Amino acid sequence: MEINIWVNADDRNNLVNELKQKGYCTNLEAEFRMKSGEIVTALMSARIIELDGEKYIISMTRDIRQLKIVQNELLKAKDLAERKEKDYKQLFNEMLDGFAIHQVIYNESGHPVDYLFIDINPAYEKLTGLKHDKVVNKTVLEVLPNIEKHWIDNFGKVGKTGEPFWFEDYVEELDRYYNGLVYSPQQDYFAVIFSDVTDKKRAEKILLDNDRILKEQNEEYLSLNEELTSLNLELMEAKEKAVESDKLKTAFLTNMSHEIRTPMNGIMGFSGLLTKPDLEEEKKHKYIEIIHQNSNQLLSIINDLVEISKIEAGHIDIEKSEVALDRLTKSLFDIFSLKANEKKISLKLENRNFDIEIISDETKLRQILVNLLDNAFKFTSEGEVRFGYQLKGGMVEFFVSDTGIGIHEKAHKLIFERFRQVEITSARKYGGTGLGLSISKAYVQKLGGKIWLESSINKGAIFYFNLPLVQVKKNIKTPNNENMMNLNKIDWSHYTILIAEDEVINYQFFEEILEDTRVNIIWVTNGQEAVNYCEKNNEIDLVLMDIKMPVLNGYDATRIIKKNRPDLPIIAQTAYALVGDDLKAREAGCDDYIYKPINVANLIEKISKFLK
């Protein structure tokens, strides 16, 4: 009898053939049609049995849809990890400067006596002549038995104390001059980034020798004076270029040392303070916030270094898609509005009443605008910052304007160069890596546009850049207050929402956007407080649960709350939109999920599903 459960006839035939040949079939994967018409993937096992002289088929079918979903997510996660590992290896292998990681070896008294090669990049091999397979997992005394003791002392001190330093010195055993930066990525380890300056040193020596020879043999070689003078001038130019390049790299490395050490000092210092006994909760939250801010600052520095290395190596990957410029710029406006409020300056978005979609790389475009806006806020203490875009000459022209300190006309081209900054002294007032504009220029050029500025001292600055108008959809904007008008029509005064959020600014944002709904709000700052409130207060109708919180994180807090109140709606909200995070939130018991920065309309829509 045919019961029409098979989606593919071949699956049925495979079952019949196996039963005929072997009398049984195990774990046959097939698609089956349910009574409702739904198609499911399942594993079927069947066997022929004989009862009272009659043959029957007994079968068991197991639904594996969830297993398939999990398998697909695992494959995606594996692919992401492999791609990130590939990107790191590519950066490591294509660095122009030599790079090596070492582990310090101490004697019984705790004094550095040797260090171990953990890894080196191809540039290290080229600059030193030492091969990867001959040095990795060996100590420096095994590789270079006659290495001068001061190298071990100085480098070992960095691994022990964590204090970086810049060096320029001669390695006698390799007969080469090197300069670079030594820093400690973690306790008892140090990394070295260096370049070979032997040619510069030898050029200086040749110059000195030529001057001496010229003075000693001036009378004998008068006929060669013009040729020697020409050679001398060429060597002087080479020296000046080498010195200029060296100064730029020295200033850059010195600045990097300062920029890296500043957030590292904050992270290490306040991490230590967190271990103090009987630390007040308010201070604990303050210290954690400082650590969080410094971590983001350090991550930004590392990202800039990674990006400039990719640019130096010519490996800028462009992934084009449709980019809604109105949505993108509004998102940036929401983010930078917080900074504008903190600095008490005005922020304006001017999109010339057009909503445009273009084909470009949204990630690169966003980073360009973020870099320019960051600079505008950094150098503006009062007045306003404006940004937006318009159609101009068959291109989309973006601008970021500020009323800050301005830039001298002579420095307009200089500020876009790598390793260049308007301020290069150690007393730099404003901080930063100085790579943002260089990275932005490279991105703009890769996307087919150009970047320029208008500025003078104490008169602010306007940065412009344009991109090709590959595709456009132009509509007159509808009123911007549509979502807010809808909020005025919502009456949630008889509902109570618990907001679990440890960041004051984020809570104030929720409070502001929910104010017109008249909903009752309870605020807690960690997961344990959220659990306690939900256990004691049955009037709570919905929870907005931050995932990353102190004491007890959002996942664990959700699991506990759901055990006691399984019908209480919980919406997860987080700033870390990683692959699989939404699945983790739902596995913990969350009913929905929203990413930061929060889209107001999206948030109201999600809450409305549960507060009817």
XYZ file of C-alpha atoms in Angstrom:
612
model
C 0.000 0.000 0.000
C 1.411 3.426 -0.957
C 0.918 6.058 1.773
C 2.599 8.894 -0.174
C 5.128 9.853 2.533
C 8.141 9.830 0.216
C 9.285 13.135 -1.278
C 11.824 11.451 -3.577
C 10.962 8.132 -5.203
C 14.670 7.164 -5.223
C 14.699 7.129 -1.402
C 11.793 4.624 -1.370
C 13.513 2.482 -4.011
C 16.763 2.471 -2.000
C 14.837 1.221 1.066
C 13.079 -1.514 -0.910
C 16.355 -2.674 -2.537
C 18.188 -2.913 0.777
C 15.321 -4.846 2.352
C 15.287 -7.256 -0.571
C 19.084 -7.765 -0.462
C 19.762 -7.805 3.279
C 16.390 -8.000 4.991
C 17.080 -4.802 6.872
C 18.125 -1.168 6.382
C 19.722 1.209 8.917
C 19.952 5.013 9.044
C 18.662 5.788 5.566
C 18.570 9.598 5.241
C 15.516 10.753 3.294
C 12.901 13.477 3.037
C 9.368 12.631 4.180
C 6.057 14.404 3.667
C 4.079 14.841 6.891
C 0.283 14.678 7.066
C 0.265 18.494 7.279
C 2.264 18.705 4.047
C 5.476 19.770 5.826
C 8.723 18.291 4.451
C 11.145 16.950 7.087
C 14.582 15.328 6.886
C 14.839 12.109 8.901
C 16.764 8.846 9.389
C 14.802 5.624 8.764
C 15.735 2.123 9.931
C 13.610 -0.904 8.894
C 13.644 -4.722 9.071
C 11.577 -7.566 7.619
C 10.097 -9.857 10.285
C 7.937 -12.954 10.029
C 4.864 -13.514 12.230
C 2.549 -16.520 11.867
C 4.016 -17.242 8.477
C 3.430 -13.723 7.200
C 6.193 -11.202 6.415
C 5.959 -7.715 7.854
C 8.134 -4.567 7.764
C 8.864 -2.870 11.060
C 10.464 0.618 10.824
C 11.603 3.502 13.000
C 12.053 7.100 11.735
C 13.938 9.841 13.597
C 13.598 13.599 12.824
C 17.123 15.083 12.293
C 16.251 18.662 11.333
C 17.779 20.152 14.476
C 20.864 17.977 13.982
C 21.232 19.404 10.472
C 20.958 22.957 11.796
C 23.635 22.288 14.421
C 25.901 20.661 11.801
C 25.531 23.705 9.511
C 26.315 26.130 12.367
C 29.391 24.098 13.301
C 30.594 24.195 9.694
C 30.080 27.985 9.597
C 31.983 28.445 12.856
C 34.813 26.245 11.607
C 34.983 28.205 8.348
C 35.110 31.540 10.226
C 37.902 30.311 12.507
C 39.901 29.029 9.529
C 39.510 32.338 7.683
C 40.635 34.376 10.717
C 43.635 32.084 11.163
C 44.435 32.527 7.481
C 44.219 36.351 7.777
C 46.584 36.330 10.788
C 49.075 34.062 8.999
C 48.916 36.247 5.906
C 49.622 39.407 7.909
C 52.408 37.658 9.839
C 54.030 36.329 6.645
C 53.719 39.547 4.610
C 55.037 42.065 7.151
C 57.884 44.101 5.652
C 59.678 44.361 8.995
C 61.171 41.409 10.824
C 59.006 40.027 13.615
C 59.811 37.405 16.261
C 58.219 36.160 19.484
C 60.420 34.822 22.311
C 60.043 33.327 25.788
C 62.460 34.468 28.496
C 64.505 31.822 30.343
C 65.537 32.677 33.919
C 68.069 31.232 36.336
C 67.209 30.226 39.901
C 67.610 33.849 41.017
C 65.062 35.048 38.480
C 67.643 36.742 36.236
C 67.258 36.386 32.417
C 69.998 34.080 31.099
C 68.608 33.056 27.685
C 65.494 33.209 25.549
C 63.617 30.756 23.359
C 62.531 31.325 19.740
C 58.730 30.790 19.593
C 58.126 31.995 16.014
C 59.646 34.213 13.312
C 58.236 35.615 10.073
C 59.778 35.444 6.558
C 61.073 39.024 6.833
C 63.044 37.961 9.947
C 64.694 35.193 7.913
C 65.547 37.639 5.124
C 66.961 40.316 7.425
C 69.048 37.992 9.642
C 69.808 34.969 7.456
C 68.445 32.689 10.207
C 65.979 30.090 8.940
C 62.691 29.218 10.637
C 63.351 25.489 10.917
C 66.826 26.133 12.374
C 65.792 28.477 15.193
C 62.187 27.855 16.344
C 62.035 25.976 19.667
C 65.748 26.655 20.199
C 67.390 29.193 22.514
C 69.379 32.157 21.264
C 72.579 30.712 22.801
C 72.035 27.533 20.826
C 71.543 29.498 17.614
C 74.060 32.314 18.287
C 76.496 31.069 20.958
C 78.543 34.283 20.836
C 75.618 36.706 21.100
C 76.488 39.716 23.262
C 75.144 39.410 26.819
C 73.439 42.817 26.772
C 70.881 41.559 24.220
C 69.729 38.862 26.665
C 69.716 41.312 29.591
C 67.772 44.053 27.799
C 65.252 41.800 26.039
C 64.762 39.649 29.147
C 63.963 42.769 31.171
C 61.112 43.596 28.765
C 59.591 40.128 29.209
C 59.911 40.400 32.973
C 58.707 43.988 33.549
C 56.500 44.566 30.498
C 58.208 47.919 29.768
C 58.876 48.289 25.997
C 61.846 50.113 24.501
C 63.230 51.195 21.120
C 66.736 50.122 20.143
C 69.372 50.575 17.460
C 72.479 48.436 17.775
C 75.029 46.210 16.067
C 74.867 42.411 16.247
C 78.480 41.323 15.974
C 77.798 37.672 15.203
C 75.514 38.595 12.274
C 77.577 41.651 11.266
C 74.408 43.711 10.839
C 72.869 46.869 12.331
C 69.203 46.757 13.422
C 66.668 49.116 14.959
C 63.179 48.404 16.196
C 60.712 48.072 19.053
C 60.673 45.425 21.798
C 57.468 44.909 23.793
C 55.863 42.223 25.948
C 52.555 40.696 24.737
C 52.316 38.755 28.028
C 54.355 37.991 31.145
C 57.750 36.326 30.454
C 57.415 36.797 26.676
C 58.646 39.529 24.387
C 58.189 40.380 20.710
C 60.635 42.222 18.474
C 59.668 44.330 15.424
C 62.791 45.519 13.634
C 64.372 46.583 10.359
C 67.900 46.317 8.949
C 69.729 49.689 8.893
C 73.113 48.290 7.899
C 73.037 50.068 4.524
C 72.355 53.387 6.232
C 75.190 52.887 8.696
C 77.584 51.858 5.952
C 76.530 54.831 3.846
C 77.381 57.105 6.781
C 80.764 55.422 7.123
C 81.444 55.786 3.404
C 80.544 59.457 3.645
C 82.969 60.024 6.515
C 85.731 58.082 4.738
C 85.254 60.065 1.559
C 85.482 63.356 3.444
C 88.712 62.235 5.118
C 90.237 60.985 1.863
C 89.223 64.163 0.100
C 91.049 66.294 2.682
C 94.199 64.128 2.788
C 94.626 63.778 -0.970
C 93.131 67.058 -2.141
C 96.247 68.218 -4.034
C 96.907 64.814 -5.655
C 93.341 64.340 -6.809
C 92.329 67.841 -7.933
C 91.339 66.433 -11.303
C 88.895 64.102 -9.574
C 87.401 66.802 -7.380
C 84.254 67.281 -9.465
C 83.539 63.540 -9.568
C 84.141 63.117 -5.841
C 81.971 66.149 -5.069
C 79.142 64.688 -7.120
C 79.512 61.381 -5.310
C 79.569 63.193 -2.005
C 76.333 65.015 -2.823
C 74.624 61.756 -3.780
C 75.706 60.189 -0.513
C 74.482 63.229 1.410
C 71.076 62.943 -0.248
C 70.978 59.223 0.544
C 71.856 59.973 4.158
C 69.204 62.689 4.436
C 66.575 60.358 3.033
C 67.666 57.577 5.341
C 67.711 59.918 8.361
C 64.286 61.315 7.445
C 62.871 57.811 7.048
C 64.493 56.782 10.310
C 63.052 59.809 12.117
C 59.580 59.055 10.821
C 59.769 55.421 11.868
C 61.308 56.379 15.204
C 58.540 58.909 15.869
C 55.939 56.357 14.812
C 57.393 53.572 16.969
C 57.772 55.931 19.929
C 54.172 57.036 19.525
C 53.042 53.410 19.214
C 54.893 52.604 22.422
C 53.022 55.420 24.173
C 49.666 54.583 22.613
C 49.960 50.883 23.479
C 51.328 51.436 26.983
C 48.605 53.936 27.930
C 45.613 51.545 27.648
C 47.775 48.631 28.840
C 48.622 50.577 32.003
C 44.913 51.216 32.538
C 43.984 47.570 31.981
C 46.764 46.149 34.151
C 46.458 48.771 36.881
C 42.715 48.551 37.384
C 42.723 44.761 36.950
C 45.007 44.669 39.960
C 42.705 46.976 41.917
C 39.791 44.599 41.314
C 41.534 42.019 43.511
C 41.387 44.289 46.577
C 39.310 42.701 49.367
C 36.001 44.323 50.325
C 36.003 46.464 47.181
C 32.888 48.619 46.976
C 30.472 47.630 44.212
C 30.423 51.169 42.801
C 34.202 51.227 42.519
C 34.204 47.728 41.025
C 31.836 48.853 38.271
C 33.950 51.970 37.700
C 37.140 49.904 37.392
C 35.477 47.435 35.019
C 34.261 50.311 32.844
C 37.779 51.776 32.721
C 39.187 48.366 31.747
C 36.484 48.023 29.065
C 37.240 51.465 27.602
C 40.999 50.853 27.563
C 40.493 47.431 25.952
C 38.461 49.036 23.160
C 41.185 51.660 22.738
C 43.874 48.969 22.504
C 41.756 46.966 20.039
C 41.366 50.068 17.869
C 45.168 50.547 17.819
C 45.712 46.900 16.845
C 43.057 47.143 14.108
C 44.797 50.231 12.684
C 48.149 48.423 12.670
C 46.624 45.366 10.979
C 44.918 47.505 8.335
C 48.035 49.590 7.584
C 50.022 46.346 7.231
C 47.453 45.052 4.734
C 47.640 48.350 2.853
C 51.471 48.250 2.820
C 51.310 44.695 1.417
C 48.618 45.641 -1.131
C 46.014 43.290 0.318
C 42.877 45.405 0.698
C 39.882 43.109 0.167
C 36.781 44.791 -1.259
C 33.363 43.140 -0.777
C 30.734 45.136 -2.653
C 27.013 45.065 -1.980
C 24.052 47.454 -1.954
C 24.618 50.188 0.638
C 21.702 52.304 1.886
C 23.470 55.579 2.659
C 20.584 57.126 4.585
C 20.433 54.151 6.961
C 24.229 54.067 7.318
C 24.604 57.770 8.140
C 21.663 57.709 10.577
C 23.284 54.795 12.392
C 26.518 56.796 12.721
C 24.537 59.831 13.871
C 22.966 57.794 16.688
C 26.374 56.472 17.778
C 28.194 59.826 17.727
C 25.299 61.677 19.345
C 26.451 60.247 22.675
C 29.930 61.682 22.139
C 28.433 65.026 21.082
C 26.420 65.153 24.308
C 29.517 64.337 26.365
C 31.545 67.137 24.745
C 28.535 69.505 24.659
C 28.878 70.259 20.971
C 26.255 70.119 18.222
C 26.075 67.177 15.765
C 24.140 67.612 12.500
C 23.347 65.104 9.734
C 22.723 66.657 6.308
C 21.689 64.193 3.586
C 20.256 66.788 1.165
C 16.789 65.165 1.271
C 17.762 62.122 -0.779
C 17.826 58.429 0.136
C 20.518 56.839 -2.058
C 21.604 53.236 -2.532
C 24.979 52.554 -4.150
C 27.091 49.503 -4.876
C 30.184 49.680 -2.645
C 31.898 48.079 0.381
C 29.751 49.109 3.373
C 32.360 48.081 5.961
C 35.098 50.181 4.323
C 32.725 53.142 3.805
C 31.606 53.009 7.439
C 35.248 52.922 8.613
C 36.142 55.961 6.486
C 33.290 57.981 8.006
C 34.082 56.740 11.537
C 37.750 57.797 11.136
C 36.771 61.266 9.899
C 34.123 61.737 12.608
C 36.542 60.546 15.306
C 39.074 63.167 14.146
C 36.401 65.879 14.030
C 35.360 65.210 17.640
C 38.971 64.793 18.791
C 40.019 68.262 17.563
C 36.777 70.148 18.325
C 36.157 71.441 21.846
C 33.198 73.726 21.066
C 30.855 74.554 18.208
C 29.553 71.810 15.930
C 30.314 68.784 13.757
C 28.335 68.242 10.535
C 28.382 65.334 8.101
C 26.346 63.963 5.202
C 26.371 63.335 1.463
C 25.014 64.664 -1.824
C 25.016 63.859 -5.561
C 27.639 65.821 -7.446
C 29.099 65.340 -10.931
C 27.990 61.737 -11.311
C 29.512 60.832 -7.937
C 28.315 60.606 -4.345
C 30.215 63.255 -2.376
C 30.534 62.842 1.414
C 31.692 65.508 3.847
C 32.636 65.808 7.538
C 32.943 69.365 8.859
C 34.044 70.671 12.261
C 34.777 73.948 14.045
C 37.987 72.661 15.663
C 41.627 73.727 15.670
C 42.062 73.469 11.890
C 45.064 72.351 9.828
C 47.746 74.531 8.249
C 47.673 74.582 4.435
C 51.235 73.194 4.293
C 50.106 70.045 6.128
C 47.108 69.204 3.892
C 49.003 66.526 1.957
C 51.280 65.582 4.830
C 48.507 64.301 7.105
C 47.521 61.551 4.625
C 51.029 60.033 4.546
C 51.882 56.894 6.522
C 53.981 57.456 9.633
C 53.179 61.209 9.399
C 51.263 63.411 11.820
C 50.885 67.148 12.205
C 52.099 66.679 15.796
C 55.082 64.348 16.183
C 56.520 65.438 19.518
C 56.178 63.402 22.701
C 53.960 66.144 24.133
C 51.174 65.444 21.661
C 47.978 66.752 23.159
C 45.371 64.710 21.343
C 46.743 61.139 21.155
C 45.930 58.469 18.565
C 47.968 56.350 16.162
C 47.932 58.869 13.316
C 46.995 56.087 10.867
C 43.290 56.852 10.449
C 43.610 59.298 7.541
C 46.187 57.120 5.768
C 43.847 54.124 6.035
C 40.868 56.225 4.902
C 42.752 57.507 1.856
C 43.730 53.955 0.847
C 40.122 52.770 1.206
C 38.714 55.701 -0.795
C 41.180 55.129 -3.630
C 40.484 51.374 -3.634
C 36.741 52.136 -3.911
C 37.361 54.356 -6.938
C 37.187 57.818 -5.359
C 39.434 60.556 -3.999
C 39.724 62.423 -0.681
C 40.653 66.062 0.036
C 40.129 68.799 2.612
C 39.603 72.512 3.152
C 41.079 73.965 6.346
C 43.241 76.601 7.960
C 44.486 77.191 11.495
C 41.744 77.961 14.069
C 39.020 77.876 11.390
C 37.968 74.255 11.525
C 38.216 71.689 8.741
C 36.017 70.073 6.084
C 37.052 66.669 4.752
C 35.503 65.552 1.462
C 35.621 62.248 -0.391
C 33.607 60.894 -3.298
C 32.653 57.452 -4.597
C 31.289 56.266 -7.967
C 27.489 56.370 -8.277
C 27.121 52.798 -9.577
C 23.445 52.423 -8.637
C 20.980 54.953 -7.285
C 17.446 54.840 -5.950
C 16.325 58.386 -5.281
C 13.210 59.144 -3.279
C 12.028 62.192 -1.412
C 12.292 61.407 2.302
C 9.193 60.699 4.316
C 8.953 62.481 7.678
C 11.737 61.338 10.015
C 9.438 61.334 13.062
C 7.179 58.514 11.864
C 8.455 56.036 14.461
C 8.267 58.611 17.234
C 4.686 59.481 16.225
C 3.794 55.806 16.561
C 5.347 55.786 20.045
C 2.984 58.551 21.100
C 0.070 56.252 20.272
C 1.388 53.389 22.446
C 0.077 53.080 26.001
C 2.032 50.555 28.069
C 1.308 52.285 31.377
C -0.119 49.054 32.841
C 3.043 47.053 31.964
C 6.418 46.819 33.732
C 9.714 46.189 31.944
C 12.900 45.195 33.765
C 16.065 46.494 32.044
C 19.237 44.590 32.949
C 22.059 46.877 31.763
C 25.343 47.765 33.487
C 26.166 50.761 31.234
C 24.494 53.965 32.476
C 24.490 55.553 29.007
C 22.759 52.519 27.482
C 20.109 52.513 30.218
C 19.501 56.232 29.730
C 19.017 55.541 26.017
C 16.357 52.882 26.745
C 14.695 55.186 29.260
C 14.553 57.999 26.724
C 13.050 56.005 23.843
C 10.473 54.276 26.078
C 9.404 57.432 27.893
C 6.487 58.212 25.531
C 5.044 54.696 25.957
C 4.523 55.424 29.693
C 5.741 51.936 30.552
C 6.968 51.287 34.134
C 10.723 50.595 34.208
C 12.899 48.770 36.749
C 16.677 49.056 36.232
C 19.278 46.547 37.457
C 22.990 46.545 36.668
C 23.931 42.855 36.758
C 22.456 39.434 36.081
C 22.093 38.447 39.737
C 19.976 41.517 40.479
C 17.779 40.640 37.488
C 17.230 37.131 38.900
C 16.379 38.494 42.348
C 13.850 41.034 41.025
C 12.073 38.499 38.818
C 11.742 36.062 41.729
C 10.216 38.676 44.044
C 8.144 40.755 41.601
C 5.420 38.973 39.631
C 4.297 42.266 38.076
C 7.310 42.276 35.698
C 5.916 41.667 32.189
C 9.130 41.646 30.083
C 12.920 41.687 30.536
C 15.491 43.452 28.316
C 18.583 41.380 29.162
C 22.112 42.617 28.394
C 24.360 39.627 27.696
C 27.659 41.032 28.967
C 27.215 42.029 32.644
C 29.190 41.677 35.885
C 28.446 39.189 38.695
C 26.196 37.002 36.485
C 26.048 37.227 32.685
C 22.820 37.479 30.708
C 22.832 33.860 29.477
C 23.066 32.401 32.997
C 20.572 34.908 34.416
C 18.052 33.990 31.689
C 18.365 30.261 32.429
C 17.627 30.826 36.131
C 14.693 33.171 35.502
C 13.127 30.802 32.955
C 13.194 27.940 35.469
C 10.983 29.929 37.841
C 8.982 31.930 35.281
C 9.015 30.097 31.930
C 6.319 32.362 30.445
C 8.150 35.645 31.193
C 9.346 37.127 27.832
C 13.079 37.914 27.747
C 14.727 39.868 24.883
C 18.528 39.602 24.738
C 20.450 42.724 23.748
C 24.190 42.846 23.109
C 26.946 44.842 21.420
C 28.715 41.669 20.236
C 26.909 40.509 17.081
C 28.926 37.350 16.445
C 27.888 34.319 14.415
C 25.894 31.977 16.633
C 25.116 34.556 19.355
C 21.402 34.566 18.516
C 21.342 30.749 18.751
C 23.151 30.879 22.132
C 20.594 33.395 23.417
C 17.657 31.224 22.355
C 19.291 28.113 23.832
C 19.582 30.003 27.138
C 15.830 30.662 26.989
C 15.610 34.151 25.441
C 12.454 34.730 23.377
C 14.073 37.243 21.005
C 17.378 38.962 20.278
C 18.471 42.513 19.261
C 21.906 43.922 18.407
C 23.500 47.176 19.521
C 23.470 49.926 18.324
C 19.723 49.614 18.942
C 17.338 50.416 16.105
C 14.380 52.103 17.827
C 11.697 50.859 15.439
C 13.048 47.320 15.615
C 13.076 47.392 19.431
C 9.493 48.699 19.687
C 8.333 46.056 17.206
C 9.954 43.254 19.218
C 8.531 44.488 22.541
C 5.070 44.899 20.974
C 4.955 41.184 20.140
C 4.926 40.380 23.858
C 3.023 43.355 25.325
C -0.361 43.076 23.599
